[in-house]
Amino acid sequence: MPQLPPIAVNRLVKIYQTVPAVDGISFTLAPGSITALLGGNGAGKTTTIASIMGLITPTSGRVTVLGAEMPRQRYHVLHRMNFESPYVEVPMRLTVRQNLTVFGKLYGVEGLRERIAELGHELNLTDLLDRPTNNLSAGQKTRVSLAKALVNNPDVLLLDEPTASLDPDTADWVRGHLERYCREHHATLLLASHNMTEVERLCERVIILKRGRIEDDDTPANLLRRYGRRTLEEVFLDVVRSNGGESREAAQ
Amino acid sequence: MTLQHSLQQKSVVAASAQRVSAMMLRHWYLLRSSWPRLLDLIYWPTVQMVTWGFLQYYIASNAGFFARAGGTFIGAVLLWDILFRGQLGFSISFLEEMYSRNLGNIMMSPLRPFEFIISLMVISVVRLSIGAVPVTFLAIAFFGFNLYGFGLALVAFFFNLMLTSWAIGIFVSGLILRNGMGAENLAWSVMFLLMPLACVYYPVATLPDWLQPVAWLLPPTYVFEGMRTLVIDKVFRPDLMIDALALNAILFAAGVFGFLQLLQSARRRGSLMQSGE
């Protein structure tokens, strides 16, 4: 039996009142793949990710995660997914351990004590576990959010700007950790980021959104070749600064 | 039913209970970590009780009727606090998720809406107990008013008032979920809309004739009327409690239905990841 795609988005449309935030996009992610969702502000990245998480009801189209239709069947799969986003935070007054305990229980994690110790070790949080989250630096808080996102060993991981506010060394270390996690757990990662170094380092596929539509979708190497650019940042600028027709022509 | 199905059912219930307990734990950690929050729980009930207690003292020494009706004011204040603090305990626990920008995490987790509601109901009882129980003992010490002297009637009063407070708390939380923090003020003020109509401090007969049927549509009216009958005439009216329970069942179902509709609307509007106005 063929394996179900971890994420399948089919002709997704989301209109807020009269404004289309996402306008008929379709893509499928392969199991164990790492994909970047790129786009300028208002391109539809957050709406796409929120639709995949089941936080938004699409105006039309279909989103399935691990075979479950979102948001209708979300409770079949939410325990196998997780996310991190700058739009949400873990409760700051709770200690790191308390936060991980609460989320571990919400996700039904077995052997939670051991899992928290393991995450503490892996994300360099062991000495911070009993400190209130509020007392941590921005970078440490990002690591806590990442620990929360990994607490249930998710099969599908959605990350929005996972290394924002991290220093280059820690950011690089986090990327390495995510790469290792996906490889070892055969997890599928969809990443929204403005950090092109991160995208080049981590992702085997890049989906570029513009005004709610997919403007391009390819491997980083192919995008560089087709646009005749040396970096993804240059490709990104080509896409967001041109109108749709121009960028497609440039790519061809 | 097969053994396997029965075991599956049990594990579903156990997982559900674990998620509810996780949310309770989250709020217990929060309360434990913040003494101002704990102080806030007990501060207003105490101020209310002491103020109305002295007023009752003054009136009782100047008017024959009120001398007989000793305790109705303090009783009303304590029962009103159950109603008001019960709703506030529910709504504020919900607002804590908005304040901490944690709602997206909760909504993205496997926690079901009904589990969220149950956990907030339990937390509201915990918050109410922390605030109200010490105040009932202060009422005994300061004014010789023993709320526990109501006996089983107190259980009926408490249960009915909590049901109303939950129904309203659930609906208000739905409004905040749908409309963002712009609707926050409702959490603090909505119960005061009920106060004059629920006849907290005076009998229903005080209201104009045309308004009385409206008052009788509110479950708390039956509780406060029942409390006055108990204190003044020393008679417990179970019929009033049954009527209140029937109305509460409708109100609670309407509150939950409203919450689910507003949650659905929030999903359509995309407001679940926002915590602002």
XYZ file of C-alpha atoms in Angstrom:
529
model
C 0.000 0.000 0.000
C 1.452 3.415 -0.921
C 2.366 5.619 2.027
C 0.023 8.574 2.576
C 1.713 11.939 2.071
C 2.319 13.581 5.464
C 0.949 16.861 4.105
C -1.236 17.280 1.025
C -2.662 20.664 0.107
C -5.117 20.630 -2.782
C -6.437 23.853 -4.348
C -6.470 25.594 -0.979
C -8.273 28.914 -0.946
C -8.683 31.124 2.089
C -10.511 34.410 1.761
C -10.776 36.791 4.712
C -13.953 38.770 4.030
C -13.088 39.724 0.440
C -9.300 39.469 0.577
C -7.782 36.203 -0.674
C -4.884 35.284 1.633
C -4.287 31.979 -0.155
C -5.519 31.561 -3.683
C -5.734 27.984 -4.916
C -2.388 26.485 -3.915
C -1.562 22.780 -4.186
C 1.468 20.824 -3.021
C 2.316 17.495 -1.461
C 5.217 16.807 0.880
C 7.096 13.519 0.861
C 7.662 11.625 4.123
C 10.887 12.654 5.844
C 11.341 15.706 3.614
C 12.332 19.198 4.706
C 10.570 21.931 2.732
C 10.723 25.708 2.995
C 7.741 27.946 2.479
C 9.051 31.317 1.360
C 7.314 34.545 0.608
C 7.194 38.195 1.507
C 4.929 39.577 4.214
C 1.295 38.825 3.393
C 2.216 36.157 0.846
C 0.074 33.583 2.655
C 2.694 31.533 4.550
C 1.079 31.818 7.982
C -2.401 31.154 6.584
C -1.086 28.068 4.778
C 0.618 26.765 7.926
C -2.433 27.574 10.082
C -4.637 25.668 7.596
C -2.316 22.670 7.817
C -2.513 22.852 11.611
C -6.312 22.959 11.483
C -6.485 26.390 13.075
C -8.235 27.820 10.030
C -11.153 26.479 8.037
C -10.373 26.817 4.311
C -12.814 28.741 2.148
C -12.407 25.924 -0.363
C -9.942 23.206 -1.211
C -8.626 20.404 0.921
C -5.763 19.950 3.358
C -4.841 16.518 4.688
C -2.203 15.696 7.272
C -1.162 12.056 7.661
C -4.367 11.160 5.844
C -6.686 13.194 8.082
C -8.677 16.063 6.612
C -8.033 19.331 8.398
C -9.668 20.782 10.409
C -12.522 18.233 10.419
C -10.469 15.193 11.422
C -7.705 17.049 13.250
C -7.995 15.062 16.480
C -6.959 11.909 14.610
C -3.504 13.377 14.010
C -2.801 16.341 16.287
C -0.881 14.111 18.710
C 1.508 13.272 15.837
C 2.109 16.908 14.873
C 3.631 19.918 16.557
C 4.663 23.451 15.725
C 6.575 26.502 16.732
C 5.646 30.015 15.742
C 6.602 33.532 16.782
C 2.849 34.219 17.084
C 2.563 32.008 20.136
C 4.596 31.511 23.300
C 4.684 29.015 26.103
C 3.434 30.452 29.435
C 6.271 32.600 30.725
C 5.582 32.299 34.454
C 5.972 28.533 34.397
C 9.390 26.951 34.620
C 10.755 25.163 31.588
C 10.107 21.791 33.234
C 6.533 22.759 34.156
C 5.843 23.875 30.583
C 7.242 20.680 29.116
C 5.285 18.638 31.669
C 2.016 20.367 30.758
C 2.544 20.003 27.005
C 3.874 16.469 27.378
C 0.675 15.506 29.179
C -1.480 17.306 26.618
C 0.203 15.289 23.865
C -0.016 12.055 25.866
C 3.754 11.523 25.943
C 4.779 8.314 27.687
C 7.872 8.331 29.902
C 7.551 12.093 30.143
C 10.172 12.575 32.838
C 12.783 10.818 30.698
C 11.650 12.706 27.589
C 12.080 16.058 29.356
C 15.554 15.055 30.539
C 16.385 13.960 26.992
C 15.157 17.264 25.507
C 17.053 19.169 28.187
C 20.207 17.354 27.149
C 19.627 17.641 23.392
C 18.676 21.320 23.401
C 21.154 22.333 26.073
C 18.397 23.217 28.538
C 19.300 20.926 31.437
C 20.549 23.760 33.671
C 17.522 25.881 32.795
C 14.786 23.317 33.416
C 13.799 24.695 36.813
C 14.002 28.368 35.905
C 10.898 30.424 35.049
C 10.735 30.735 31.266
C 10.354 34.495 31.640
C 13.856 34.749 33.129
C 15.531 33.268 30.056
C 17.200 35.089 27.189
C 15.454 35.331 23.805
C 17.628 32.556 22.416
C 16.962 30.294 25.387
C 13.216 30.915 25.035
C 13.413 29.895 21.376
C 15.080 26.650 22.456
C 12.282 26.094 24.992
C 9.674 26.609 22.254
C 11.575 24.128 20.126
C 11.633 21.647 23.019
C 7.852 22.068 23.304
C 7.553 21.450 19.550
C 9.567 18.237 19.844
C 8.152 16.949 23.139
C 5.867 14.406 21.423
C 8.418 13.268 18.816
C 6.148 14.572 16.037
C 5.960 12.947 12.599
C 4.994 16.307 11.114
C 6.698 19.446 12.338
C 5.693 22.967 11.294
C 8.122 25.716 12.137
C 7.695 29.428 11.577
C 11.026 31.292 11.825
C 12.588 28.714 14.166
C 15.930 30.466 14.528
C 14.762 34.070 14.774
C 16.501 35.867 17.643
C 19.215 33.223 17.943
C 22.880 34.130 17.582
C 24.544 32.595 14.480
C 26.285 29.872 16.473
C 23.132 28.741 18.313
C 21.055 29.075 15.132
C 23.464 26.816 13.300
C 23.365 24.344 16.166
C 19.531 24.337 16.146
C 19.518 23.725 12.368
C 21.837 20.797 12.898
C 19.524 19.453 15.583
C 16.442 19.773 13.359
C 18.238 18.064 10.493
C 19.268 15.207 12.777
C 15.782 14.936 14.256
C 14.116 14.654 10.839
C 16.670 12.119 9.642
C 16.446 9.923 12.743
C 12.638 10.068 13.098
C 11.863 10.219 9.386
C 9.812 13.304 10.284
C 8.442 15.750 7.724
C 9.346 19.368 8.307
C 7.675 22.395 6.755
C 9.535 25.549 7.518
C 8.563 29.181 6.991
C 11.616 31.354 7.122
C 13.111 34.584 5.887
C 16.582 33.303 6.605
C 17.875 32.107 3.249
C 21.038 30.602 4.726
C 18.782 28.453 6.853
C 16.695 27.429 3.868
C 19.759 26.558 1.770
C 21.267 24.587 4.603
C 18.156 22.648 5.644
C 15.711 22.329 2.802
C 15.633 19.997 -0.137
C 12.636 21.818 -1.611
C 11.497 25.433 -1.679
C 7.954 26.629 -2.301
C 7.781 30.360 -2.990
C 4.467 32.086 -2.359
C 3.433 35.444 -3.671
C 0.038 37.082 -3.142
C -1.408 33.768 -2.019
C -0.215 31.769 -5.024
C 2.706 29.442 -5.603
C 5.174 31.402 -7.676
C 7.794 28.677 -7.839
C 8.465 25.240 -6.409
C 11.770 23.452 -6.836
C 14.988 22.331 -5.157
C 17.326 25.138 -4.032
C 19.928 24.060 -6.621
C 17.419 24.126 -9.479
C 16.091 27.519 -8.417
C 19.617 28.967 -8.397
C 20.299 27.493 -11.812
C 17.032 28.551 -13.386
C 17.152 32.123 -12.086
C 20.871 32.361 -12.811
C 21.593 33.517 -9.267
C 24.246 32.632 -6.711
C 22.095 32.739 -3.583
C 18.502 31.968 -2.677
C 18.188 35.487 -1.322
C 18.734 36.818 -4.852
C 16.145 34.378 -6.191
C 13.728 35.451 -3.456
C 14.232 39.135 -4.334
C 13.727 38.387 -8.033
C 10.416 36.738 -7.238
C 8.990 39.215 -4.741
C 10.041 42.327 -6.680
C 8.771 41.273 -10.060
C 5.247 40.638 -11.208
C 4.316 36.976 -11.614
C 4.894 36.782 -15.366
C 8.340 38.372 -15.191
C 9.654 36.052 -12.498
C 8.381 32.978 -14.308
C 9.996 34.197 -17.527
C 13.239 34.848 -15.664
C 13.107 31.365 -14.217
C 12.595 29.832 -17.636
C -19.193 -5.019 23.305
C -15.852 -6.779 22.805
C -13.065 -6.667 25.364
C -10.871 -4.821 22.865
C -13.514 -2.143 22.296
C -14.003 -1.737 26.028
C -10.242 -1.348 26.562
C -10.099 1.203 23.740
C -12.911 3.189 25.345
C -11.067 3.152 28.668
C -7.864 4.378 27.091
C -9.761 7.180 25.307
C -11.261 8.279 28.628
C -7.864 8.032 30.366
C -6.205 10.141 27.639
C -8.988 12.687 27.918
C -8.616 12.842 31.705
C -4.869 13.289 31.307
C -5.367 16.291 29.024
C -7.836 17.857 31.454
C -5.385 17.282 34.316
C -2.596 18.848 32.225
C -4.610 22.061 31.898
C -5.433 22.036 35.602
C -1.756 21.548 36.353
C -0.882 24.477 34.083
C -3.168 26.809 36.053
C -2.103 25.407 39.392
C 1.551 26.137 38.499
C 0.496 29.640 37.495
C -1.364 30.336 40.739
C 1.495 28.897 42.802
C 4.018 31.093 41.049
C 2.206 34.384 41.633
C 1.216 35.699 45.076
C -0.537 38.781 43.589
C -2.894 36.418 41.765
C -3.634 34.576 45.009
C -4.138 37.844 46.884
C -6.491 39.069 44.187
C -8.648 35.977 44.655
C -9.331 36.791 48.293
C -9.129 40.592 48.327
C -12.471 41.640 46.778
C -14.629 38.958 48.406
C -13.276 40.081 51.780
C -13.861 43.786 51.090
C -17.402 43.052 49.861
C -18.297 40.878 52.791
C -16.971 43.332 55.400
C -18.717 46.338 53.789
C -22.094 44.643 53.476
C -21.680 42.986 56.849
C -21.390 46.369 58.602
C -24.319 47.728 56.577
C -26.383 44.767 57.672
C -25.337 45.419 61.269
C -26.427 49.027 61.046
C -29.815 48.306 59.428
C -30.565 45.417 61.755
C -30.190 47.713 64.767
C -32.571 50.314 63.276
C -35.415 48.398 61.656
C -37.586 45.625 62.958
C -37.997 43.763 59.676
C -34.291 43.649 59.019
C -33.665 42.505 62.572
C -35.739 39.440 61.631
C -34.069 39.201 58.277
C -30.618 39.127 59.838
C -28.090 37.580 57.486
C -29.836 38.187 54.166
C -27.290 40.784 53.089
C -24.221 38.823 54.065
C -25.827 35.684 52.686
C -26.562 37.527 49.436
C -23.016 38.873 49.247
C -21.488 35.443 49.781
C -23.796 33.779 47.254
C -23.294 36.613 44.770
C -19.561 36.061 45.125
C -20.014 32.402 44.230
C -21.850 33.460 41.072
C -19.540 36.326 40.131
C -16.216 34.753 41.147
C -17.231 31.448 39.564
C -17.697 33.148 36.198
C -14.617 35.310 36.679
C -12.549 32.253 37.653
C -13.578 30.589 34.417
C -13.129 33.631 32.183
C -9.840 34.784 33.730
C -8.342 31.314 33.421
C -9.285 31.485 29.750
C -7.889 35.025 29.456
C -4.596 33.837 30.992
C -4.089 31.821 27.786
C -4.646 34.974 25.741
C -2.422 37.114 27.977
C 0.396 34.575 27.705
C -0.115 34.110 23.907
C -0.543 30.419 24.600
C -3.939 29.927 22.958
C -2.410 28.800 19.650
C -0.448 26.122 21.494
C -3.616 24.938 23.243
C -5.720 24.956 20.089
C -3.041 23.105 18.153
C -2.694 20.462 20.881
C -4.908 17.356 21.054
C -7.000 19.045 23.790
C -10.663 18.903 22.741
C -12.962 21.914 23.284
C -15.045 20.010 25.854
C -11.866 19.060 27.737
C -10.797 22.696 27.701
C -14.209 23.663 29.101
C -14.111 20.973 31.808
C -10.621 21.998 32.894
C -11.659 25.663 33.134
C -14.733 24.656 35.152
C -12.604 22.766 37.665
C -10.067 25.593 37.823
C -12.859 28.093 38.482
C -13.947 26.008 41.502
C -10.340 25.917 42.760
C -9.971 29.690 42.338
C -13.329 30.281 43.986
C -12.440 28.029 46.909
C -9.176 29.864 47.495
C -11.019 33.198 47.543
C -14.391 32.414 49.075
C -13.792 29.763 51.734
C -11.601 31.967 53.971
C -14.172 34.777 53.594
C -16.977 32.530 54.843
C -14.926 31.913 57.978
C -14.335 35.648 58.357
C -18.127 36.140 58.127
C -18.535 33.766 61.070
C -15.791 35.526 63.044
C -16.861 39.135 62.306
C -20.637 38.949 62.041
C -21.614 35.542 63.421
C -23.019 34.599 60.004
C -22.489 30.920 59.258
C -23.082 30.167 55.580
C -22.553 26.480 56.310
C -25.594 26.692 58.601
C -27.667 26.494 55.396
C -26.746 22.804 55.343
C -27.872 20.892 52.260
C -29.577 24.002 50.910
C -26.111 25.496 50.466
C -25.197 22.577 48.186
C -28.256 23.334 46.023
C -27.510 27.073 46.026
C -23.836 26.475 45.192
C -24.494 23.997 42.402
C -27.082 26.199 40.733
C -24.947 29.329 40.970
C -21.895 27.518 39.606
C -23.888 26.194 36.655
C -24.997 29.726 35.789
C -21.469 31.099 36.229
C -20.018 28.381 33.985
C -22.671 28.876 31.304
C -21.936 32.592 31.135
C -18.152 32.062 31.464
C -18.188 29.578 28.580
C -20.147 31.926 26.326
C -17.989 34.956 27.183
C -14.838 32.915 26.491
C -16.282 32.062 23.092
C -16.853 35.762 22.407
C -13.245 36.554 23.360
C -12.006 33.685 21.215
C -13.973 34.990 18.260
C -13.435 38.735 18.731
C -10.062 38.934 20.461
C -9.070 40.961 23.495
C -11.452 43.745 22.462
C -14.140 41.627 24.158
C -12.123 41.236 27.372
C -14.226 43.749 29.310
C -17.233 41.468 28.954
C -15.492 38.963 31.210
C -15.453 41.529 34.022
C -18.786 43.187 33.479
C -21.308 40.755 32.032
C -22.414 39.388 35.398
C -23.333 42.870 36.618
C -26.005 42.939 33.930
C -27.663 40.105 35.824
C -27.302 41.698 39.249
C -30.392 43.945 39.270
C -32.576 41.360 37.536
C -31.453 38.383 39.625
C -32.659 40.280 42.718
C -29.524 39.635 44.707
C -30.271 42.051 47.572
C -34.073 42.451 47.365
C -37.123 40.248 46.702
C -38.470 39.799 43.174
C -41.673 41.573 44.302
C -39.626 44.788 44.475
C -39.337 44.873 40.682
C -42.087 46.420 38.529
C -44.715 43.864 37.499
C -43.604 43.824 33.847
C -39.988 43.067 34.811
C -40.710 40.213 37.196
C -41.241 37.553 34.485
C -37.831 38.521 33.067
C -36.246 38.063 36.500
C -37.813 34.608 36.777
C -36.073 33.604 33.556
C -32.727 33.830 35.359
C -31.668 30.821 37.460
C -29.872 32.908 40.138
C -33.161 34.688 40.942
C -34.474 31.383 42.320
C -31.351 30.923 44.435
C -31.445 34.395 46.002
C -35.183 34.148 46.577
C -34.641 30.701 48.115
C -31.885 32.052 50.346
C -34.157 34.841 51.665
C -36.965 32.361 52.317
C -34.534 30.187 54.223
C -33.084 33.023 56.290
C -36.305 34.941 56.984
C -38.968 32.209 57.092
C -36.639 29.299 57.946
C -38.124 27.336 55.050
C -36.162 25.608 52.299
C -37.973 25.656 48.934
C -36.773 22.682 46.832
C -39.223 23.696 44.064
C -37.234 26.881 43.515
C -34.014 24.872 43.210
C -35.571 22.443 40.714
C -36.832 25.352 38.586
C -33.355 26.915 38.738
C -31.762 23.620 37.741
C -34.070 23.261 34.731
C -33.275 26.800 33.566
C -29.577 26.202 34.214
C -29.632 23.096 32.046
C -30.961 25.225 29.168
C -28.526 28.065 29.876
C -25.537 25.723 30.127
C -26.434 23.946 26.883
C -26.852 27.349 25.202
C -23.458 28.490 26.588
C -21.658 25.405 25.257
C -23.464 25.617 21.915
C -22.571 29.307 21.639
C -18.920 28.565 22.485
C -18.680 25.874 19.801
C -20.300 28.143 17.212
C -17.949 30.990 18.092
C -14.962 28.616 17.966
C -16.018 27.546 14.506
C -16.399 31.171 13.487
C -12.908 31.916 14.922
C -11.524 29.136 12.715
C -13.185 30.714 9.700
C -11.881 34.176 10.604
C -8.414 32.906 11.422
C -8.416 34.516 14.857
C -7.143 31.502 16.817
C -3.505 32.456 16.412
C -4.047 36.070 17.335
C -4.086 37.366 20.867
C -4.614 41.073 20.238
C -7.772 43.049 19.576
